[in-house]
Structure formats: structure tokens, C-alpha cells
mmCIF file of C-alpha atoms and ligand atoms in Angstrom:
data_model
loop_
_atom_site.group_PDB
_atom_site.id
_atom_site.type_symbol
_atom_site.label_atom_id
_atom_site.label_comp_id
_atom_site.label_asym_id
_atom_site.label_seq_id
_atom_site.Cartn_x
_atom_site.Cartn_y
_atom_site.Cartn_z
ATOM 1 C CA UNK A 1 -6.451 -1.821 31.780
ATOM 2 C CA UNK A 2 -4.112 -4.477 30.085
ATOM 3 C CA UNK A 3 -0.521 -5.539 30.965
ATOM 4 C CA UNK A 4 2.324 -3.443 29.145
ATOM 5 C CA UNK A 5 3.696 -6.829 27.685
ATOM 6 C CA UNK A 6 0.333 -7.842 26.408
ATOM 7 C CA UNK A 7 -0.080 -4.618 24.617
ATOM 8 C CA UNK A 8 3.283 -5.063 22.909
ATOM 9 C CA UNK A 9 2.327 -8.633 21.936
ATOM 10 C CA UNK A 10 -0.996 -7.248 20.348
ATOM 11 C CA UNK A 11 1.288 -5.134 18.212
ATOM 12 C CA UNK A 12 3.274 -7.989 16.774
ATOM 13 C CA UNK A 13 6.163 -8.405 19.214
ATOM 14 C CA UNK A 14 6.824 -11.845 20.572
ATOM 15 C CA UNK A 15 6.347 -12.167 24.371
ATOM 16 C CA UNK A 16 10.197 -12.419 24.688
ATOM 17 C CA UNK A 17 10.960 -9.456 22.458
ATOM 18 C CA UNK A 18 8.346 -7.422 24.553
ATOM 19 C CA UNK A 19 9.896 -8.308 27.811
ATOM 20 C CA UNK A 20 13.449 -7.610 26.443
ATOM 21 C CA UNK A 21 12.297 -4.151 25.071
ATOM 22 C CA UNK A 22 10.465 -3.286 28.281
ATOM 23 C CA UNK A 23 13.392 -4.258 30.591
ATOM 24 C CA UNK A 24 15.921 -2.485 28.737
ATOM 25 C CA UNK A 25 13.948 0.768 29.338
ATOM 26 C CA UNK A 26 12.907 1.172 25.411
ATOM 27 C CA UNK A 27 9.353 1.458 26.250
ATOM 28 C CA UNK A 28 7.668 4.557 27.445
ATOM 29 C CA UNK A 29 4.143 4.968 28.857
ATOM 30 C CA UNK A 30 2.974 8.661 28.573
ATOM 31 C CA UNK A 31 6.426 9.644 28.244
ATOM 32 C CA UNK A 32 7.886 7.737 31.105
ATOM 33 C CA UNK A 33 10.068 4.633 30.776
ATOM 34 C CA UNK A 34 8.453 1.594 32.405
ATOM 35 C CA UNK A 35 10.705 -1.455 32.974
ATOM 36 C CA UNK A 36 8.066 -3.830 34.474
ATOM 37 C CA UNK A 37 6.242 -5.975 31.764
ATOM 38 C CA UNK A 38 3.443 -6.912 34.253
ATOM 39 C CA UNK A 39 2.524 -2.968 34.741
ATOM 40 C CA UNK A 40 -1.071 -2.318 33.964
ATOM 41 C CA UNK A 41 -1.618 0.431 31.431
ATOM 42 C CA UNK A 42 -4.682 2.740 31.056
ATOM 43 C CA UNK A 43 -6.318 2.060 27.722
ATOM 44 C CA UNK A 44 -5.706 5.659 26.417
ATOM 45 C CA UNK A 45 -2.048 5.886 27.539
ATOM 46 C CA UNK A 46 0.434 6.511 24.872
ATOM 47 C CA UNK A 47 2.977 3.687 24.444
ATOM 48 C CA UNK A 48 6.085 4.191 22.663
ATOM 49 C CA UNK A 49 8.891 1.915 21.588
ATOM 50 C CA UNK A 50 12.164 3.653 21.010
ATOM 51 C CA UNK A 51 10.339 6.980 20.657
ATOM 52 C CA UNK A 52 7.889 5.743 17.982
ATOM 53 C CA UNK A 53 4.282 5.204 18.901
ATOM 54 C CA UNK A 54 3.208 1.560 19.473
ATOM 55 C CA UNK A 55 0.954 0.442 16.267
ATOM 56 C CA UNK A 56 -2.132 -0.917 17.849
ATOM 57 C CA UNK A 57 -5.410 -1.479 16.012
ATOM 58 C CA UNK A 58 -5.580 -1.704 12.022
ATOM 59 C CA UNK A 59 -2.535 -0.794 10.206
ATOM 60 C CA UNK A 60 -2.658 1.316 6.996
ATOM 61 C CA UNK A 61 0.796 1.414 5.383
ATOM 62 C CA UNK A 62 1.773 3.234 2.151
ATOM 63 C CA UNK A 63 4.709 1.598 0.478
ATOM 64 C CA UNK A 64 6.780 3.004 -2.457
ATOM 65 C CA UNK A 65 7.032 -0.542 -4.365
ATOM 66 C CA UNK A 66 10.304 -0.933 -6.072
ATOM 67 C CA UNK A 67 10.575 -2.993 -9.239
ATOM 68 C CA UNK A 68 11.635 -6.498 -8.612
ATOM 69 C CA UNK A 69 9.302 -7.491 -5.620
ATOM 70 C CA UNK A 70 6.162 -9.246 -5.937
ATOM 71 C CA UNK A 71 2.837 -7.924 -4.666
ATOM 72 C CA UNK A 72 1.923 -10.943 -2.562
ATOM 73 C CA UNK A 73 2.143 -11.887 1.148
ATOM 74 C CA UNK A 74 4.498 -14.850 0.537
ATOM 75 C CA UNK A 75 6.409 -16.387 -2.225
ATOM 76 C CA UNK A 76 8.597 -19.492 -2.556
ATOM 77 C CA UNK A 77 11.165 -17.860 -4.680
ATOM 78 C CA UNK A 78 10.524 -14.014 -4.991
ATOM 79 C CA UNK A 79 11.008 -11.103 -2.489
ATOM 80 C CA UNK A 80 7.687 -9.703 -1.596
ATOM 81 C CA UNK A 81 6.384 -6.412 -0.486
ATOM 82 C CA UNK A 82 5.984 -7.626 2.834
ATOM 83 C CA UNK A 83 9.647 -8.372 3.076
ATOM 84 C CA UNK A 84 10.336 -4.525 3.007
ATOM 85 C CA UNK A 85 8.625 -4.210 6.565
ATOM 86 C CA UNK A 86 10.050 -4.966 9.946
ATOM 87 C CA UNK A 87 9.464 -8.319 11.685
ATOM 88 C CA UNK A 88 6.834 -7.171 14.062
ATOM 89 C CA UNK A 89 4.543 -5.600 11.396
ATOM 90 C CA UNK A 90 4.923 -8.726 9.217
ATOM 91 C CA UNK A 91 3.428 -10.756 11.965
ATOM 92 C CA UNK A 92 0.180 -8.481 11.781
ATOM 93 C CA UNK A 93 -1.692 -10.128 8.892
ATOM 94 C CA UNK A 94 -1.054 -7.386 6.410
ATOM 95 C CA UNK A 95 -1.997 -7.770 2.825
ATOM 96 C CA UNK A 96 -1.530 -5.680 -0.105
ATOM 97 C CA UNK A 97 -4.515 -4.071 -1.414
ATOM 98 C CA UNK A 98 -4.604 -4.774 -5.209
ATOM 99 C CA UNK A 99 -1.668 -5.905 -7.254
ATOM 100 C CA UNK A 100 1.173 -4.408 -9.207
ATOM 101 C CA UNK A 101 3.232 -6.721 -11.529
ATOM 102 C CA UNK A 102 6.725 -7.316 -10.523
ATOM 103 C CA UNK A 103 8.286 -4.702 -12.849
ATOM 104 C CA UNK A 104 5.777 -2.161 -11.799
ATOM 105 C CA UNK A 105 6.662 0.499 -9.163
ATOM 106 C CA UNK A 106 4.789 3.060 -7.032
ATOM 107 C CA UNK A 107 1.938 3.092 -4.509
ATOM 108 C CA UNK A 108 1.047 -0.067 -2.617
ATOM 109 C CA UNK A 109 -1.399 0.202 0.225
ATOM 110 C CA UNK A 110 -0.782 -2.491 2.885
ATOM 111 C CA UNK A 111 -3.503 -3.072 5.611
ATOM 112 C CA UNK A 112 -5.096 -5.775 7.909
ATOM 113 C CA UNK A 113 -8.328 -4.111 7.410
ATOM 114 C CA UNK A 114 -10.168 -6.747 5.393
ATOM 115 C CA UNK A 115 -13.432 -4.915 4.891
ATOM 116 C CA UNK A 116 -11.524 -1.725 3.659
ATOM 117 C CA UNK A 117 -9.380 -3.959 1.438
ATOM 118 C CA UNK A 118 -12.371 -5.550 -0.106
ATOM 119 C CA UNK A 119 -14.078 -2.288 -0.820
ATOM 120 C CA UNK A 120 -11.120 -0.894 -2.466
ATOM 121 C CA UNK A 121 -10.411 -3.793 -4.822
ATOM 122 C CA UNK A 122 -13.976 -4.963 -5.518
ATOM 123 C CA UNK A 123 -14.927 -4.665 -9.187
ATOM 124 C CA UNK A 124 -18.305 -3.150 -8.117
ATOM 125 C CA UNK A 125 -16.574 -0.093 -6.579
ATOM 126 C CA UNK A 126 -14.658 1.469 -9.691
ATOM 127 C CA UNK A 127 -12.079 2.798 -7.459
ATOM 128 C CA UNK A 128 -9.775 5.433 -9.566
ATOM 129 C CA UNK A 129 -6.181 4.224 -9.993
ATOM 130 C CA UNK A 130 -3.657 6.672 -11.495
ATOM 131 C CA UNK A 131 -0.598 5.540 -13.296
ATOM 132 C CA UNK A 132 2.378 7.364 -14.853
ATOM 133 C CA UNK A 133 2.857 5.580 -18.032
ATOM 134 C CA UNK A 134 6.017 5.529 -20.134
ATOM 135 C CA UNK A 135 5.609 4.020 -23.517
ATOM 136 C CA UNK A 136 7.465 3.438 -26.530
ATOM 137 C CA UNK A 137 5.771 5.932 -28.652
ATOM 138 C CA UNK A 138 4.349 9.510 -28.378
ATOM 139 C CA UNK A 139 0.952 9.869 -27.009
ATOM 140 C CA UNK A 140 -1.585 12.035 -28.761
ATOM 141 C CA UNK A 141 -5.011 13.499 -28.366
ATOM 142 C CA UNK A 142 -6.480 10.533 -30.497
ATOM 143 C CA UNK A 143 -5.093 8.064 -27.818
ATOM 144 C CA UNK A 144 -7.093 10.076 -25.173
ATOM 145 C CA UNK A 145 -10.279 10.018 -27.204
ATOM 146 C CA UNK A 146 -10.033 6.337 -27.690
ATOM 147 C CA UNK A 147 -9.390 5.655 -24.010
ATOM 148 C CA UNK A 148 -12.276 7.906 -23.008
ATOM 149 C CA UNK A 149 -14.663 6.107 -25.338
ATOM 150 C CA UNK A 150 -13.550 2.778 -23.776
ATOM 151 C CA UNK A 151 -11.130 0.634 -25.502
ATOM 152 C CA UNK A 152 -12.040 -2.874 -26.710
ATOM 153 C CA UNK A 153 -8.944 -5.045 -26.541
ATOM 154 C CA UNK A 154 -7.626 -7.598 -28.945
ATOM 155 C CA UNK A 155 -9.120 -10.356 -26.888
ATOM 156 C CA UNK A 156 -12.521 -8.837 -26.755
ATOM 157 C CA UNK A 157 -12.302 -7.245 -23.397
ATOM 158 C CA UNK A 158 -14.154 -4.107 -23.162
ATOM 159 C CA UNK A 159 -12.512 -1.560 -20.879
ATOM 160 C CA UNK A 160 -14.236 1.141 -18.860
ATOM 161 C CA UNK A 161 -13.658 4.657 -20.135
ATOM 162 C CA UNK A 162 -10.351 6.001 -19.016
ATOM 163 C CA UNK A 163 -8.586 9.442 -18.932
ATOM 164 C CA UNK A 164 -5.331 10.296 -20.427
ATOM 165 C CA UNK A 165 -3.566 13.277 -19.332
ATOM 166 C CA UNK A 166 -0.670 14.340 -21.621
ATOM 167 C CA UNK A 167 2.508 15.747 -19.946
ATOM 168 C CA UNK A 168 5.381 17.926 -21.105
ATOM 169 C CA UNK A 169 6.946 14.662 -22.159
ATOM 170 C CA UNK A 170 5.771 13.042 -25.442
ATOM 171 C CA UNK A 171 6.111 9.418 -24.278
ATOM 172 C CA UNK A 172 4.845 9.967 -20.745
ATOM 173 C CA UNK A 173 1.008 10.315 -19.871
ATOM 174 C CA UNK A 174 -0.878 10.116 -16.830
ATOM 175 C CA UNK A 175 -3.683 7.291 -17.074
ATOM 176 C CA UNK A 176 -6.550 6.978 -14.758
ATOM 177 C CA UNK A 177 -8.480 3.690 -14.772
ATOM 178 C CA UNK A 178 -11.263 2.595 -12.689
ATOM 179 C CA UNK A 179 -10.711 -1.341 -13.145
ATOM 180 C CA UNK A 180 -7.896 -3.494 -12.506
ATOM 181 C CA UNK A 181 -7.808 -6.539 -14.708
ATOM 182 C CA UNK A 182 -4.577 -8.675 -15.205
ATOM 183 C CA UNK A 183 -1.904 -6.519 -16.773
ATOM 184 C CA UNK A 184 -4.642 -3.943 -17.673
ATOM 185 C CA UNK A 185 -2.548 -0.883 -18.489
ATOM 186 C CA UNK A 186 0.043 -2.850 -20.219
ATOM 187 C CA UNK A 187 -2.648 -4.318 -22.539
ATOM 188 C CA UNK A 188 -4.617 -1.092 -23.019
ATOM 189 C CA UNK A 189 -1.197 0.630 -24.234
ATOM 190 C CA UNK A 190 -0.329 -2.368 -26.440
ATOM 191 C CA UNK A 191 -3.862 -1.921 -28.145
ATOM 192 C CA UNK A 192 -3.045 1.737 -28.759
ATOM 193 C CA UNK A 193 0.307 0.547 -30.302
ATOM 194 C CA UNK A 194 2.233 2.258 -27.541
ATOM 195 C CA UNK A 195 3.838 -0.565 -25.526
ATOM 196 C CA UNK A 196 4.592 0.313 -21.940
ATOM 197 C CA UNK A 197 8.399 0.630 -21.181
ATOM 198 C CA UNK A 198 7.874 1.858 -17.507
ATOM 199 C CA UNK A 199 4.775 1.910 -15.220
ATOM 200 C CA UNK A 200 4.402 3.451 -11.943
ATOM 201 C CA UNK A 201 1.257 3.824 -9.836
ATOM 202 C CA UNK A 202 0.568 7.470 -8.456
ATOM 203 C CA UNK A 203 -2.728 7.192 -6.814
ATOM 204 C CA UNK A 204 -5.566 4.789 -5.638
ATOM 205 C CA UNK A 205 -8.901 6.461 -4.541
ATOM 206 C CA UNK A 206 -8.163 9.429 -2.583
ATOM 207 C CA UNK A 207 -4.633 8.352 -1.732
ATOM 208 C CA UNK A 208 -1.478 9.739 -3.475
ATOM 209 C CA UNK A 209 1.943 8.272 -3.488
ATOM 210 C CA UNK A 210 4.142 10.316 -1.007
ATOM 211 C CA UNK A 211 6.913 11.320 -3.349
ATOM 212 C CA UNK A 212 9.334 11.721 -0.629
ATOM 213 C CA UNK A 213 9.424 8.037 -0.048
ATOM 214 C CA UNK A 214 12.071 6.325 -2.129
ATOM 215 C CA UNK A 215 11.424 2.959 -3.841
ATOM 216 C CA UNK A 216 11.390 0.438 -1.197
ATOM 217 C CA UNK A 217 10.379 3.047 1.547
ATOM 218 C CA UNK A 218 7.146 2.977 3.423
ATOM 219 C CA UNK A 219 5.114 4.898 6.215
ATOM 220 C CA UNK A 220 2.050 4.756 8.124
ATOM 221 C CA UNK A 221 -0.830 6.588 6.651
ATOM 222 C CA UNK A 222 -1.829 9.905 8.180
ATOM 223 C CA UNK A 223 -5.130 10.309 9.911
ATOM 224 C CA UNK A 224 -6.208 12.663 7.017
ATOM 225 C CA UNK A 225 -5.091 9.757 4.433
ATOM 226 C CA UNK A 226 -7.081 7.132 6.232
ATOM 227 C CA UNK A 227 -10.080 9.571 6.181
ATOM 228 C CA UNK A 228 -9.634 9.918 2.376
ATOM 229 C CA UNK A 229 -9.727 5.993 2.072
ATOM 230 C CA UNK A 230 -12.957 5.677 3.994
ATOM 231 C CA UNK A 231 -14.915 7.959 1.731
HETATM 232 N N1 URA B 1 -1.645 -2.512 -15.178
HETATM 233 C C1 URA B 1 -0.674 -3.365 -15.333
HETATM 234 O O1 URA B 1 -0.534 -3.791 -16.601
HETATM 235 N N2 URA B 1 0.179 -3.695 -14.553
HETATM 236 C C2 URA B 1 -0.001 -3.398 -13.147
HETATM 237 O O2 URA B 1 0.971 -3.770 -12.390
HETATM 238 C C3 URA B 1 -1.027 -2.538 -12.891
HETATM 239 C C4 URA B 1 -1.802 -2.058 -13.996
#
């Protein structure tokens, strides 16, 4: 049994913020407001702040990255994906799993679970990444065949086989790759003579971007989604 203020500090609130929230009656334990910071709380008790569950343990956050922010934890000049989260979550040691270029949008997973982040980004694991690619030029079945055979880029980089799925729009396709080299998709498309004009990541491993999230919005992963990631 830990003190209520300590449980809030463990979830990223400063001691002062925790005390303020508790004394203001904004924190409930098993549904009832508790206004004494020193109150000891059962390990399994449900703690809520302003009606939202206190985020304890590892965090797994799905973010719809907008264009114009960098996928980094800090940057001297640019806004980062972490700047899109509230202060108490930014103090939790979160990092983005893999990178998207500044102009690229879509799914970014943020977590403080180091081993999981490592598994998902390790080149040994070949985790599927799905992108919606908009190109200057119409995709053809021939592009799909060349990608499936494994492209060799102009600089000699041999790409793993990738899958191209044509859509109803000539210059938009879904591309699945299993590696993540620097500017990989843009370089692959340039090699096909179809330069990328817009790129959006839709999936990573078993995780799919929740299309109800607008660019810049985020949410915690559901239990089911967390399970998918662990597979
Ligand atoms: N491929 C790219 O070229 N850029 C990204 O951000 C991701 C994949």
C-alpha cells in the first residue's frame, strides 16, 4: 500500500501538482474523492484524475503524427512528437518507436517500454510497416513486381521484398516494407521513377492507425492492441 501522492508522482505528476489535485478533490479512489495526500491506497484500487484512469506502469501511446513535427524526444529548434502530449506524460521517459521524416504523417507509437521498442525496431525482426504512398506518377503492376522481387537502389542498397497494393486512385498505393532504412520509402519510389508527394504510415506490426484520431491527436493503446504488439 502506497500513499496516494506517491502513486500520482509515479505517474508523472510533481509532488506539488499531486497535492494540488488531491486537495482540490479531483482525485478519486474506487470512485470516491480522496482529499488527503497521505492516504494509503490498496495496490489494486482504481485511481482517477478528473475522471481519467491514472496511467501507471508502462505507457503505450498511439499518435497520429502531423506533418511539421520531428520524431525525436527533444530538439533545439523543432517541435517534437512529445510536445503533443501533456506535461505529466512527457516526464515519463517516453520515446518514439522508429522514425518518420518531418513531412511524413501517420502512426507513431510512443512508449517507455525499452525492450518492446527495441524488438519493434531491431533490423533482425523485420516488423511490417504499411504506408499509404502518394506519388507523382501512376502505379502499375510492374512496380508491384519489381518491389516484390526486391529493389536495388541507385546507391547499391538491396531492399527486402516489399508488397505494393494498388488502390482505386492511380497515384496512390499501399506499400508494406519490413525494414526501415533512412528515407526508405522515398528512395524506393524514386528508384521506380515515381517520386513521393505524400507519405502516411498506416500500420506497424499488428498495430493500425486509428483513423478517428486527427493529425496531432493521440490515445492510449487498448489492451487488445497491446497484445498485438507483444506477438
Ligand atoms: N520512408 C521514408 O522515406 N520516410 C519515412 O518517414 C518513413 C519511411
